[in-house]
Coordinates of C-alpha atoms and ligand atoms in Angstrom, one line a residue:
M83 CA -28.7 10.7 0.0
L84 CA -27.0 8.7 2.7
G85 CA -29.1 10.4 5.4
V86 CA -32.3 9.3 3.6
A87 CA -31.0 5.8 3.0
L88 CA -30.2 5.5 6.7
S89 CA -33.5 6.9 8.0
I90 CA -35.8 4.7 5.9
G91 CA -34.9 1.6 7.7
V92 CA -37.1 0.2 10.3
L93 CA -35.5 -1.5 13.2
L94 CA -36.8 -5.0 12.7
A95 CA -38.3 -4.8 9.2
L96 CA -35.4 -6.0 7.2
A97 CA -34.6 -4.7 3.8
G98 CA -33.8 -7.4 1.3
R99 CA -36.5 -9.6 2.8
G100 CA -39.9 -10.4 1.6
V101 CA -43.2 -8.8 2.6
A102 CA -43.3 -10.7 5.8
G103 CA -40.8 -8.4 7.4
T104 CA -40.4 -9.9 10.9
V105 CA -38.2 -12.7 11.8
P106 CA -39.9 -15.7 13.6
P107 CA -38.8 -15.6 17.2
D108 CA -37.5 -19.1 17.0
C109 CA -34.8 -17.9 14.5
I110 CA -33.4 -15.5 17.1
I111 CA -30.7 -16.8 19.4
N112 CA -31.6 -16.9 23.1
T113 CA -30.6 -13.8 25.2
Q114 CA -28.0 -15.7 27.2
E115 CA -26.0 -17.0 24.2
R116 CA -26.4 -13.6 22.5
A117 CA -24.9 -11.9 25.6
R118 CA -22.1 -14.4 25.6
M119 CA -21.3 -13.8 22.0
L120 CA -21.5 -10.0 22.3
G121 CA -19.1 -10.3 25.3
I122 CA -16.6 -12.1 23.1
L123 CA -16.9 -9.4 20.4
R124 CA -16.6 -6.5 22.9
D125 CA -13.5 -8.2 24.4
S126 CA -12.0 -8.6 21.0
A127 CA -12.8 -4.9 20.2
T128 CA -10.8 -3.7 23.2
Q129 CA -8.0 -6.2 23.0
S130 CA -6.9 -6.7 19.4
E131 CA -4.2 -4.5 17.9
L132 CA -5.6 -4.5 14.4
P133 CA -9.2 -3.4 14.4
N134 CA -11.5 -6.1 12.9
P135 CA -14.3 -4.7 10.7
S136 CA -16.3 -7.9 10.8
V137 CA -16.5 -7.5 14.6
L138 CA -17.7 -3.9 14.2
L139 CA -20.3 -5.0 11.6
A140 CA -21.6 -7.7 13.9
L141 CA -21.8 -5.4 17.0
S142 CA -23.8 -2.8 14.9
L143 CA -26.1 -5.3 13.3
A144 CA -26.8 -6.9 16.7
G145 CA -27.8 -3.5 18.0
D146 CA -24.8 -3.0 20.3
K147 CA -24.2 0.5 19.1
S148 CA -23.9 2.3 22.3
S149 CA -21.3 0.1 24.0
D150 CA -17.9 1.6 24.7
A151 CA -16.3 -1.3 22.9
Q152 CA -18.3 -0.5 19.8
Q153 CA -17.4 3.2 19.9
L154 CA -13.7 2.4 20.4
L155 CA -13.6 0.0 17.6
L156 CA -15.4 2.5 15.3
K157 CA -12.8 5.1 16.0
Q158 CA -10.0 2.6 15.3
I159 CA -11.7 1.5 12.1
K160 CA -11.9 5.1 10.9
E161 CA -8.2 5.7 11.7
T162 CA -7.1 2.6 9.9
A163 CA -9.3 3.4 6.9
V164 CA -7.8 6.8 6.3
E165 CA -4.2 5.3 6.7
Q166 CA -4.5 2.0 5.0
A167 CA -7.5 1.6 2.8
K168 CA -5.5 1.9 -0.4
D169 CA -3.3 -1.0 0.5
M170 CA -6.1 -3.4 1.6
S171 CA -7.6 -6.2 -0.4
S172 CA -11.0 -5.4 -2.0
G173 CA -12.8 -7.6 0.5
Q174 CA -11.3 -5.8 3.5
V175 CA -12.4 -2.4 2.0
A176 CA -15.9 -3.9 1.5
L177 CA -16.0 -5.0 5.1
Y178 CA -14.9 -1.6 6.2
T179 CA -17.7 0.0 4.0
L180 CA -20.3 -2.3 5.5
A181 CA -19.0 -1.8 9.0
L182 CA -19.1 2.0 8.8
L183 CA -22.5 2.0 7.1
S184 CA -24.0 -0.1 9.9
S185 CA -22.4 2.3 12.4
C186 CA -24.2 5.2 10.8
C187 CA -21.0 6.7 9.2
D188 CA -20.8 7.7 5.6
P189 CA -18.1 5.5 3.9
R190 CA -17.7 8.2 1.1
H191 CA -16.3 10.6 3.7
V192 CA -14.4 8.9 6.4
E193 CA -12.5 11.4 8.6
A194 CA -9.9 10.7 11.2
N195 CA -6.8 12.6 12.4
G196 CA -7.4 15.5 10.0
Q197 CA -7.4 13.2 7.0
S198 CA -10.2 11.9 4.9
V199 CA -10.9 9.1 2.5
D200 CA -13.6 7.9 0.1
L201 CA -13.9 4.2 0.7
V202 CA -16.5 3.7 -2.0
S203 CA -14.4 5.0 -4.8
I204 CA -11.4 2.9 -3.6
L205 CA -13.7 -0.1 -3.4
Q206 CA -14.9 0.5 -7.0
E207 CA -11.4 0.6 -8.2
K208 CA -10.4 -2.6 -6.5
T209 CA -13.6 -4.4 -7.5
D210 CA -13.0 -3.4 -11.2
K211 CA -9.7 -5.2 -11.0
E212 CA -11.3 -8.3 -9.4
L213 CA -14.0 -8.4 -12.2
A214 CA -11.5 -7.9 -15.0
N215 CA -9.5 -10.8 -13.7
M216 CA -12.6 -13.0 -13.4
E217 CA -13.6 -12.3 -17.0
L218 CA -10.0 -12.8 -18.2
V219 CA -9.1 -16.1 -16.3
G220 CA -12.2 -17.1 -14.4
I221 CA -10.8 -16.4 -11.0
P222 CA -10.6 -13.1 -8.9
V223 CA -7.4 -11.4 -7.8
S224 CA -8.2 -12.3 -4.2
T225 CA -11.1 -14.6 -3.3
L226 CA -14.7 -15.2 -4.5
F227 CA -15.7 -14.5 -0.9
S228 CA -14.2 -11.1 -1.1
V229 CA -15.9 -10.3 -4.5
G230 CA -19.2 -11.3 -2.9
L231 CA -18.5 -8.8 -0.2
D232 CA -17.5 -6.2 -2.8
A233 CA -20.7 -6.5 -4.7
Q234 CA -22.8 -6.4 -1.5
A235 CA -21.1 -3.2 -0.3
L236 CA -21.3 -1.5 -3.7
C237 CA -25.0 -2.5 -4.0
V238 CA -26.1 -1.4 -0.5
V239 CA -24.3 2.0 -0.8
G240 CA -26.1 2.4 -4.1
A241 CA -23.0 2.8 -6.3
G242 CA -24.3 2.4 -9.8
G243 CA -23.0 0.3 -12.6
Y244 CA -22.3 -2.9 -10.8
Q245 CA -25.0 -5.3 -12.4
N246 CA -22.0 -6.5 -14.3
A247 CA -20.6 -7.9 -11.0
A248 CA -23.9 -9.7 -10.2
V249 CA -23.9 -11.3 -13.6
I250 CA -20.4 -12.5 -13.4
L251 CA -21.0 -13.9 -9.8
A252 CA -24.2 -15.6 -11.0
R253 CA -22.6 -17.3 -13.9
K254 CA -19.7 -18.5 -11.6
L255 CA -22.3 -19.8 -9.2
L256 CA -24.2 -21.7 -11.8
S257 CA -21.2 -23.2 -13.5
S258 CA -19.3 -24.3 -10.4
Q259 CA -21.7 -24.5 -7.5
E260 CA -20.6 -27.9 -6.6
Q261 CA -16.9 -26.9 -6.1
L262 CA -17.7 -23.7 -4.2
S263 CA -17.7 -23.8 -0.4
V264 CA -20.9 -22.8 1.4
D265 CA -19.1 -19.6 2.7
N266 CA -18.3 -18.5 -0.9
Q267 CA -21.8 -19.3 -2.2
A268 CA -23.4 -17.5 0.6
M269 CA -21.4 -14.3 0.2
M270 CA -21.7 -14.3 -3.6
A271 CA -25.4 -15.0 -3.6
L272 CA -26.2 -12.3 -0.9
A273 CA -24.9 -9.8 -3.4
L274 CA -27.3 -11.1 -6.0
V275 CA -30.4 -10.6 -3.7
C276 CA -29.4 -6.9 -3.4
D277 CA -28.9 -6.6 -7.1
Y278 CA -32.1 -8.4 -8.1
N279 CA -34.0 -5.6 -6.6
R280 CA -32.0 -2.9 -8.3
T281 CA -32.2 -4.2 -11.9
E282 CA -34.9 -3.7 -14.4
L283 CA -33.4 -5.8 -17.1
Q284 CA -35.6 -8.9 -17.4
D285 CA -32.9 -11.3 -18.5
V286 CA -30.7 -10.2 -15.6
Q287 CA -33.6 -10.7 -13.2
N288 CA -34.2 -14.2 -14.7
L289 CA -30.5 -15.1 -14.3
L290 CA -30.4 -13.9 -10.7
N291 CA -33.7 -15.6 -9.9
T292 CA -32.5 -19.0 -11.2
T293 CA -29.2 -18.7 -9.5
L294 CA -30.7 -17.7 -6.1
S295 CA -33.2 -20.5 -6.2
E296 CA -30.4 -23.0 -7.0
V297 CA -28.2 -21.8 -4.1
A298 CA -30.9 -21.4 -1.5
N299 CA -32.4 -24.9 -2.3
G300 CA -28.9 -26.4 -2.2
F301 CA -28.5 -24.9 1.3
L302 CA -32.0 -26.2 2.5
N303 CA -31.0 -29.6 1.2
K304 CA -27.7 -29.6 3.1
Q305 CA -29.4 -28.4 6.2
S306 CA -31.9 -31.3 6.2
E307 CA -29.1 -33.8 5.4
E308 CA -26.7 -32.6 8.1
K309 CA -29.2 -31.9 11.0
G310 CA -29.1 -28.1 10.8
I311 CA -25.5 -27.6 9.7
I312 CA -25.0 -26.0 6.3
G313 CA -21.5 -26.7 5.1
N314 CA -19.8 -26.7 8.5
I315 CA -20.4 -24.9 11.8
Y316 CA -18.4 -21.9 10.6
S317 CA -20.3 -21.4 7.4
T318 CA -23.8 -22.1 8.8
G319 CA -24.4 -18.5 10.1
L320 CA -23.4 -17.1 6.6
A321 CA -25.7 -19.6 4.9
M322 CA -28.5 -18.4 7.2
Q323 CA -27.9 -14.8 6.1
L324 CA -28.7 -15.9 2.6
L325 CA -31.8 -17.9 3.6
L326 CA -33.0 -14.9 5.6
A327 CA -32.6 -12.5 2.6
A328 CA -33.7 -14.8 -0.2
G329 CA -37.0 -16.2 1.1
D330 CA -38.8 -15.2 -2.1
F331 CA -36.5 -17.4 -4.2
Y332 CA -37.3 -20.7 -2.4
A333 CA -40.9 -20.1 -1.7
P334 CA -43.2 -22.0 -1.3
R335 CA -40.6 -24.3 0.3
V336 CA -40.4 -23.6 4.0
W337 CA -37.2 -23.1 6.0
D338 CA -37.0 -24.5 9.4
C339 CA -34.6 -21.9 10.9
T340 CA -34.7 -23.3 14.3
Q341 CA -32.3 -26.2 13.3
P342 CA -29.3 -24.0 12.4
V343 CA -29.9 -21.7 15.3
A344 CA -29.9 -24.8 17.7
A345 CA -26.7 -26.2 16.1
I346 CA -24.8 -22.9 16.5
T347 CA -26.1 -22.3 20.0
K348 CA -25.0 -25.8 21.1
H349 CA -21.5 -25.3 19.7
H350 CA -20.7 -22.2 21.8
L351 CA -18.4 -20.6 19.3
Q352 CA -15.3 -19.1 20.9
Q353 CA -13.2 -17.4 18.2
P354 CA -14.2 -13.6 17.8
M355 CA -14.1 -14.0 14.0
A356 CA -16.4 -17.0 14.1
V357 CA -18.8 -15.3 16.4
A358 CA -18.7 -12.1 14.2
Q359 CA -19.7 -14.0 11.1
A360 CA -22.4 -16.0 12.9
L361 CA -24.1 -13.4 15.1
P362 CA -25.8 -11.2 12.5
A363 CA -28.0 -14.0 11.2
L364 CA -28.8 -15.2 14.7
V365 CA -30.4 -11.8 15.5
G366 CA -32.3 -11.9 12.2
R367 CA -30.0 -9.6 10.2
T368 CA -27.9 -9.8 7.1
Y369 CA -25.0 -7.7 5.7
L370 CA -27.6 -6.2 3.4
D371 CA -29.2 -4.5 6.4
S372 CA -26.1 -2.4 6.9
A373 CA -27.6 0.6 5.2
S374 CA -31.0 0.5 6.7
L375 CA -30.5 0.5 10.4
R376 CA -32.1 3.2 12.4
C377 CA -29.4 5.8 13.0
S378 CA -31.2 8.8 14.6
T379 CA -31.6 7.3 18.0
E380 CA -29.3 4.8 19.7
A381 CA -30.8 1.3 19.4
S382 CA -30.8 1.1 23.2
T383 CA -33.8 -1.1 23.3
T384 CA -31.8 -4.0 21.9
T385 CA -28.7 -3.4 24.0
S386 CA -28.2 -5.9 26.6
P387 CA -26.3 -5.3 29.9
Q388 CA -22.5 -5.4 29.6
M389 CA -21.6 -8.9 30.5
D390 CA -18.3 -10.6 30.8
P391 CA -18.1 -13.7 28.6
T392 CA -17.9 -16.9 30.6
P393 CA -14.1 -17.6 30.3
S394 CA -13.5 -20.5 28.1
P395 CA -12.2 -23.4 30.1
E396 CA -9.8 -24.4 27.3
R397 CA -8.0 -21.1 27.4
T398 CA -7.8 -20.5 31.2
T399 CA -6.7 -23.9 32.4
R400 CA -3.3 -25.2 31.4
E401 CA -3.6 -28.9 31.5
V402 CA -0.9 -30.6 33.5
G403 CA -1.8 -34.1 32.6
P404 CA -0.4 -36.8 30.5
N405 CA 1.3 -36.3 27.1
I406 CA -0.3 -37.3 23.7
T407 CA 1.6 -38.6 20.8
V408 CA 0.9 -37.2 17.4
T409 CA 2.5 -38.1 14.0
Y410 CA 3.1 -35.2 11.7
T411 CA 3.8 -35.4 8.0
I412 CA 4.8 -32.6 5.6
I413 CA 4.3 -33.3 1.9
N414 CA 5.2 -31.3 -1.2
H415 CA 4.8 -32.9 -4.6
L416 CA 3.7 -29.7 -6.2
R417 CA 6.6 -27.2 -6.6
G418 CA 10.3 -27.4 -6.7
E419 CA 12.2 -30.2 -4.9
K420 CA 9.7 -32.8 -3.7
F421 CA 9.8 -33.8 0.0
N422 CA 7.9 -36.0 2.4
C423 CA 9.0 -36.0 6.1
N424 CA 7.5 -37.8 9.0
I425 CA 8.0 -37.1 12.7
T426 CA 6.3 -38.3 15.9
V427 CA 6.2 -35.8 18.8
D428 CA 4.8 -35.8 22.4
V429 CA 2.9 -32.8 23.5
P430 CA 0.8 -32.2 26.7
A431 CA -2.8 -33.3 26.3
G432 CA -5.0 -30.4 25.3
S433 CA -2.3 -28.8 23.2
V434 CA -3.3 -27.2 19.9
L435 CA -1.8 -28.2 16.6
L436 CA 0.5 -25.2 16.7
D437 CA 2.2 -26.8 19.7
V438 CA 2.8 -30.0 17.6
L439 CA 4.4 -27.9 14.9
K440 CA 6.6 -26.2 17.4
A441 CA 7.6 -29.5 18.9
A442 CA 8.5 -30.9 15.5
E443 CA 10.5 -27.8 14.7
K444 CA 12.4 -28.1 17.9
A445 CA 13.2 -31.7 17.4
D446 CA 14.2 -31.4 13.7
P447 CA 14.7 -27.8 12.7
T448 CA 16.1 -28.6 9.3
N449 CA 13.0 -30.4 8.1
F450 CA 10.2 -28.9 10.2
S451 CA 10.8 -25.2 10.4
F452 CA 7.8 -23.1 9.7
K453 CA 6.4 -19.6 9.6
T454 CA 3.0 -18.2 10.5
K455 CA 1.2 -14.9 9.8
T456 CA -1.4 -13.4 12.2
T457 CA -4.9 -13.1 10.8
F458 CA -8.3 -12.4 12.2
W459 CA -8.8 -16.2 12.3
G460 CA -5.6 -16.7 14.3
P461 CA -2.2 -17.9 13.1
M462 CA -2.0 -19.0 9.5
V463 CA 0.8 -21.3 8.5
V464 CA 2.4 -19.6 5.4
S465 CA 5.6 -21.5 5.1
I466 CA 7.0 -25.0 6.1
H467 CA 10.5 -26.4 5.2
G468 CA 11.3 -23.2 3.5
L469 CA 8.5 -23.5 1.1
A470 CA 5.9 -20.6 1.2
G471 CA 2.4 -20.4 -0.1
S472 CA 1.7 -17.7 -2.7
E473 CA -1.3 -15.7 -3.6
A474 CA 0.0 -15.2 -7.1
D475 CA 0.5 -18.9 -7.6
R476 CA -2.6 -19.8 -5.5
T477 CA -0.7 -22.3 -3.4
Y478 CA -1.0 -22.9 0.4
W479 CA -0.3 -25.4 3.2
Q480 CA -3.5 -27.5 3.6
F481 CA -4.0 -29.4 6.8
F482 CA -5.5 -32.9 7.2
S483 CA -6.3 -35.3 10.0
G484 CA -5.7 -38.6 8.1
Q485 CA -7.5 -38.0 4.8
E486 CA -9.9 -35.4 6.2
A487 CA -9.2 -31.7 5.7
L488 CA -9.3 -29.8 9.0
D489 CA -12.0 -27.2 9.5
E490 CA -10.0 -25.1 11.9
G491 CA -6.5 -23.6 11.9
V492 CA -3.4 -24.6 13.9
G493 CA -4.2 -22.1 16.6
T494 CA -7.5 -23.7 17.6
Y495 CA -7.4 -27.3 16.4
K496 CA -6.7 -29.8 19.2
P497 CA -5.2 -33.2 18.0
H498 CA -6.0 -36.3 20.0
N499 CA -3.6 -39.1 21.0
G500 CA -2.4 -41.2 18.1
E501 CA -3.7 -38.8 15.5
H502 CA -1.9 -38.5 12.1
I503 CA -1.7 -34.8 10.9
Q504 CA -0.6 -34.0 7.4
A505 CA 0.4 -30.7 5.9
V506 CA 0.2 -30.9 2.2
F507 CA 1.3 -28.2 -0.2
S508 CA -1.8 -27.6 -2.3
T509 CA -3.4 -25.3 -4.8
Y510 CA -6.8 -23.5 -4.4
Ligands
LIG791 C1 -10.5 -18.0 0.8 C2 -10.3 -18.9 2.1 C3 -9.1 -19.5 2.2 C4 -7.9 -19.4 1.2 C5 -7.2 -18.0 1.4 C6 -6.7 -17.6 0.1 C7 -6.1 -16.2 0.1 N1 -4.9 -16.1 0.3 O1 -6.8 -15.2 -0.1 C8 -7.0 -20.6 1.5 C9 -7.4 -21.7 0.5 C10 -5.5 -20.4 1.5 C11 -7.6 -21.0 2.9 C12 -6.9 -21.9 3.7 C13 -7.4 -22.4 4.9 N2 -8.6 -22.2 5.4 CO1 -9.8 -20.9 4.7 N3 -11.2 -19.7 4.1 C14 -11.3 -19.0 3.1 C15 -12.7 -18.3 3.0 C16 -13.6 -19.1 2.1 C17 -12.7 -16.9 2.6 C18 -11.7 -15.9 3.3 C19 -11.8 -14.5 2.7 O2 -11.5 -14.3 1.5 N4 -12.2 -13.6 3.5 C20 -12.4 -12.2 3.1 C21 -11.2 -11.4 3.3 C22 -11.5 -9.9 2.9 O3 -10.9 -11.4 4.7 P1 -9.5 -11.7 5.2 O4 -9.4 -11.5 6.7 O5 -8.5 -10.9 4.4 O6 -9.3 -13.2 4.8 C23 -8.1 -13.9 5.0 C24 -8.1 -14.9 6.1 O7 -9.5 -15.4 6.2 C25 -7.1 -15.9 5.7 N5 -7.6 -17.2 5.9 C26 -8.4 -17.9 5.1 N6 -8.7 -19.1 5.7 C27 -8.0 -19.2 6.8 C28 -8.0 -20.2 7.8 C29 -7.3 -20.0 8.9 C30 -7.2 -21.1 10.0 C31 -6.5 -18.8 9.1 C32 -5.8 -18.6 10.4 C33 -6.6 -17.7 8.2 C34 -7.4 -18.0 7.1 O8 -6.9 -15.8 4.4 C35 -7.9 -14.8 3.8 C36 -7.3 -14.1 2.7 O9 -6.1 -13.5 2.9 C37 -13.1 -18.4 4.6 C38 -14.6 -18.5 4.8 C39 -15.0 -17.6 5.9 N7 -16.2 -17.9 6.5 O10 -14.4 -16.6 6.3 C40 -12.4 -19.8 4.9 C41 -12.0 -20.1 6.3 C42 -11.6 -18.8 7.0 N8 -10.9 -21.1 6.2 C43 -11.0 -22.1 7.0 C44 -10.0 -23.1 7.1 C45 -10.3 -24.2 8.1 C46 -8.8 -23.1 6.4 C47 -7.7 -24.1 6.5 C48 -7.2 -24.4 7.9 C49 -8.1 -25.4 5.7 C50 -7.2 -26.6 5.8 N9 -7.7 -27.8 6.1 O11 -6.0 -26.5 5.7 C51 -6.6 -23.4 5.6 C52 -5.4 -22.6 6.4 C53 -4.2 -23.6 6.8 C54 -3.1 -22.8 7.1 N10 -2.1 -22.8 6.2 O12 -2.9 -22.3 8.2 C55 -12.2 -21.9 8.0 C56 -11.7 -21.4 9.4 C57 -12.5 -22.0 10.5 C58 -11.9 -21.7 11.8 N11 -12.7 -21.8 12.9 O13 -10.7 -21.5 12.0 C59 -13.1 -21.0 7.2 C60 -14.0 -20.1 8.0 C61 -14.0 -21.9 6.3 C62 -14.9 -22.8 7.0 N12 -16.2 -22.5 7.0 O14 -14.5 -23.8 7.6 N13 -8.8 -20.5 3.2
LIG792 C1 -36.8 -3.2 -3.6 O1 -36.5 -1.9 -3.9 C2 -37.6 -1.0 -3.7 C3 -37.1 0.3 -4.2 O2 -36.6 0.3 -5.5 C4 -38.1 -1.0 -2.3 O3 -39.2 -0.2 -2.2 C5 -38.5 -2.5 -1.9 O4 -38.8 -2.5 -0.6 C6 -37.3 -3.4 -2.1 N1 -37.6 -4.7 -1.8 C7 -36.9 -5.5 -1.2 C8 -37.4 -6.9 -1.0 O5 -35.8 -5.2 -0.7
LIG793 C1 -38.6 -16.4 -10.1 O1 -39.1 -17.0 -11.3 C2 -40.3 -17.8 -11.1 C3 -40.7 -18.5 -12.4 O2 -39.7 -18.5 -13.3 C4 -41.4 -16.9 -10.6 O3 -42.5 -17.7 -10.3 C5 -40.9 -16.3 -9.3 O4 -41.9 -15.3 -8.9 C6 -39.7 -15.5 -9.5 N1 -39.2 -15.1 -8.2 C7 -39.1 -13.8 -7.9 C8 -38.6 -13.5 -6.4 O5 -39.3 -12.9 -8.6
LIG794 C1 15.6 -34.4 7.4 O1 16.6 -33.7 6.6 C2 17.8 -34.4 6.5 C3 18.7 -33.5 5.7 O2 18.7 -32.3 6.3 C4 17.5 -35.8 5.8 O3 18.7 -36.5 5.8 C5 16.5 -36.5 6.6 O4 16.2 -37.7 6.0 C6 15.3 -35.7 6.8 N1 14.3 -36.4 7.7 C7 13.1 -36.8 7.3 C8 12.3 -37.4 8.3 O5 12.7 -36.7 6.2
LIG795 C1 4.7 -41.7 8.1 O1 4.0 -42.1 9.2 C2 2.7 -42.7 8.9 C3 2.0 -43.1 10.1 O2 2.8 -43.9 11.0 C4 2.9 -43.9 7.9 O3 1.6 -44.4 7.6 C5 3.6 -43.4 6.7 O4 3.9 -44.4 5.8 C6 4.9 -42.7 7.0 N1 5.5 -42.1 5.8 C7 6.8 -42.0 5.6 C8 7.2 -41.3 4.3 O5 7.6 -42.5 6.3
LIG796 C1 5.9 -35.0 28.0 O1 6.7 -34.6 26.9 C2 7.8 -33.7 27.3 C3 8.5 -33.5 26.0 O2 7.7 -33.3 24.9 C4 8.6 -34.3 28.4 O3 9.6 -33.4 28.7 C5 7.8 -34.7 29.5 O4 8.6 -35.4 30.4 C6 6.6 -35.6 29.1 N1 5.7 -35.8 30.2 C7 5.2 -37.0 30.5 C8 4.3 -37.0 31.7 O5 5.3 -38.0 29.8

């Protein structure tokens, strides 16, 4: 069954898209930027300790199948799948499933080191728990983003019985579209595009049709208001995936895809995770194409020469210039004993926010101690002043510059001189 599913795909005629089939050339990123992005992904594939399924998925969707980096990462993904899949979040299992599918491996029989695992049944189990929680209390066990990925993966592998998921996601989108980030909306709606085509129930089709047209038109409105950006620079590629897949649901409205492509090109994304989420749409692909890539022959036509990424100036040069002064405030009015501490620290110009937190901790360890956890997006601050965020309680440390929430984490955000950074214990 999988073999058939994998062989029907045509390299550039994308499943989940309308009759048109081909992507306008202007929607594809230029070869130089594409090579730079592939370089970042290949580097990350060979350097990170924990294999990143989003990177494998992006490499495969971008037609980088035969690179050594892709092969090495695929091997590590299989090994990690057999060892750890049962302990992963549903969304991670979904990303593993999509990554393996797009690399022409059957996620139902993943084999490594003499062990074997069925990712699809694990995913079904975990998704059932997410959906049960959503029906019970309106929110998933993990994140809506993850449940969107879960439903996409289950739909593209053809696991039956998940129209339920589409209906729950559609209702959530309709009832709280305004509150949901573009990232969440995009991943949830992408699942609906896949499910729309698999259901014969007229009322489900109508619900999905209405929802998809709401979400897609919302994205098109944002794009025209924000000069090509949909949400922020990190969500724009995910929103593009939806607009690529859901063309039928905003027709006859026309999408000017050149705008977001230009915006992302200009930004020169650096973080592997940011590149991994953006690249698929920039080569005209979506996560729904994972099962329909040509697998018999290597996609060598689209493979570009191995190229070192241009080293990012920020990372290689250590500024030995003047210091900047940053005010840093930590606030908890939410749980336990309230606190509100202020400190002003000097750090070398060009420092990231993490350096500010370290300087504050050094100057006043009683008040400004903190802990981080390594994630694919970099270090995430999990605890400050002995107070830790909690998934069960849905609390976290949220960062602001003045009143404005940061759109990057402490490992990449660079404060400027005189800036006031706040960490506020919040709920999500
Ligand atoms: C859900 C979510 C959160 C949740 C995570 C809840 C949870 N425990 O599950 C909460 C609300 C805690 C959160 C917090 C933040 N987030 Co957030 N988050 C997301 C979102 C929408 C989905 C992540 C997800 O579920 N992935 C699927 C699962 C399967 O993958 P995962 O690897 O297990 O996901 C984990 C990490 O992504 C991590 N995480 C989530 N956000 C962030 C942000 C940073 C900087 C780091 C290091 C890790 C991290 O938590 C996830 C769940 O464990 C993404 C959107 C996206 N495009 O990826 C944004 C996103 C990753 N977040 C982002 C940001 C900016 C933040 C904050 C810095 C916001 C702020 N102003 O404080 C904070 C982190 C601050 C800190 N303490 O260090 C940006 C990161 C951009 C960048 N270049 O760094 C994204 C891309 C959204 C966007 N488009 O701007 N986030
Ligand atoms: C929908 O699914 C049918 C098979 O059930 C397939 O032939 C068709 O190409 C699909 N359409 C889209 C837009 O994916
Ligand atoms: C969605 O519904 C509208 C009218 O309700 C219809 O015209 C349109 O063809 C439907 N879209 C799809 C993709 O079926
Ligand atoms: C830091 O903590 C001490 C007690 O340990 C307290 O007296 C002091 O006011 C705190 N400083 C700030 C800036 O809140
Ligand atoms: C902390 O510093 C900021 C900026 O100087 C100031 O606006 C704020 O009132 C201070 N807060 C406390 C609690 O001292
Ligand atoms: C910058 O600040 C550090 C301490 O944070 C200090 O040791 C150093 O002398 C300062 N440098 C300048 C140029 O002010």
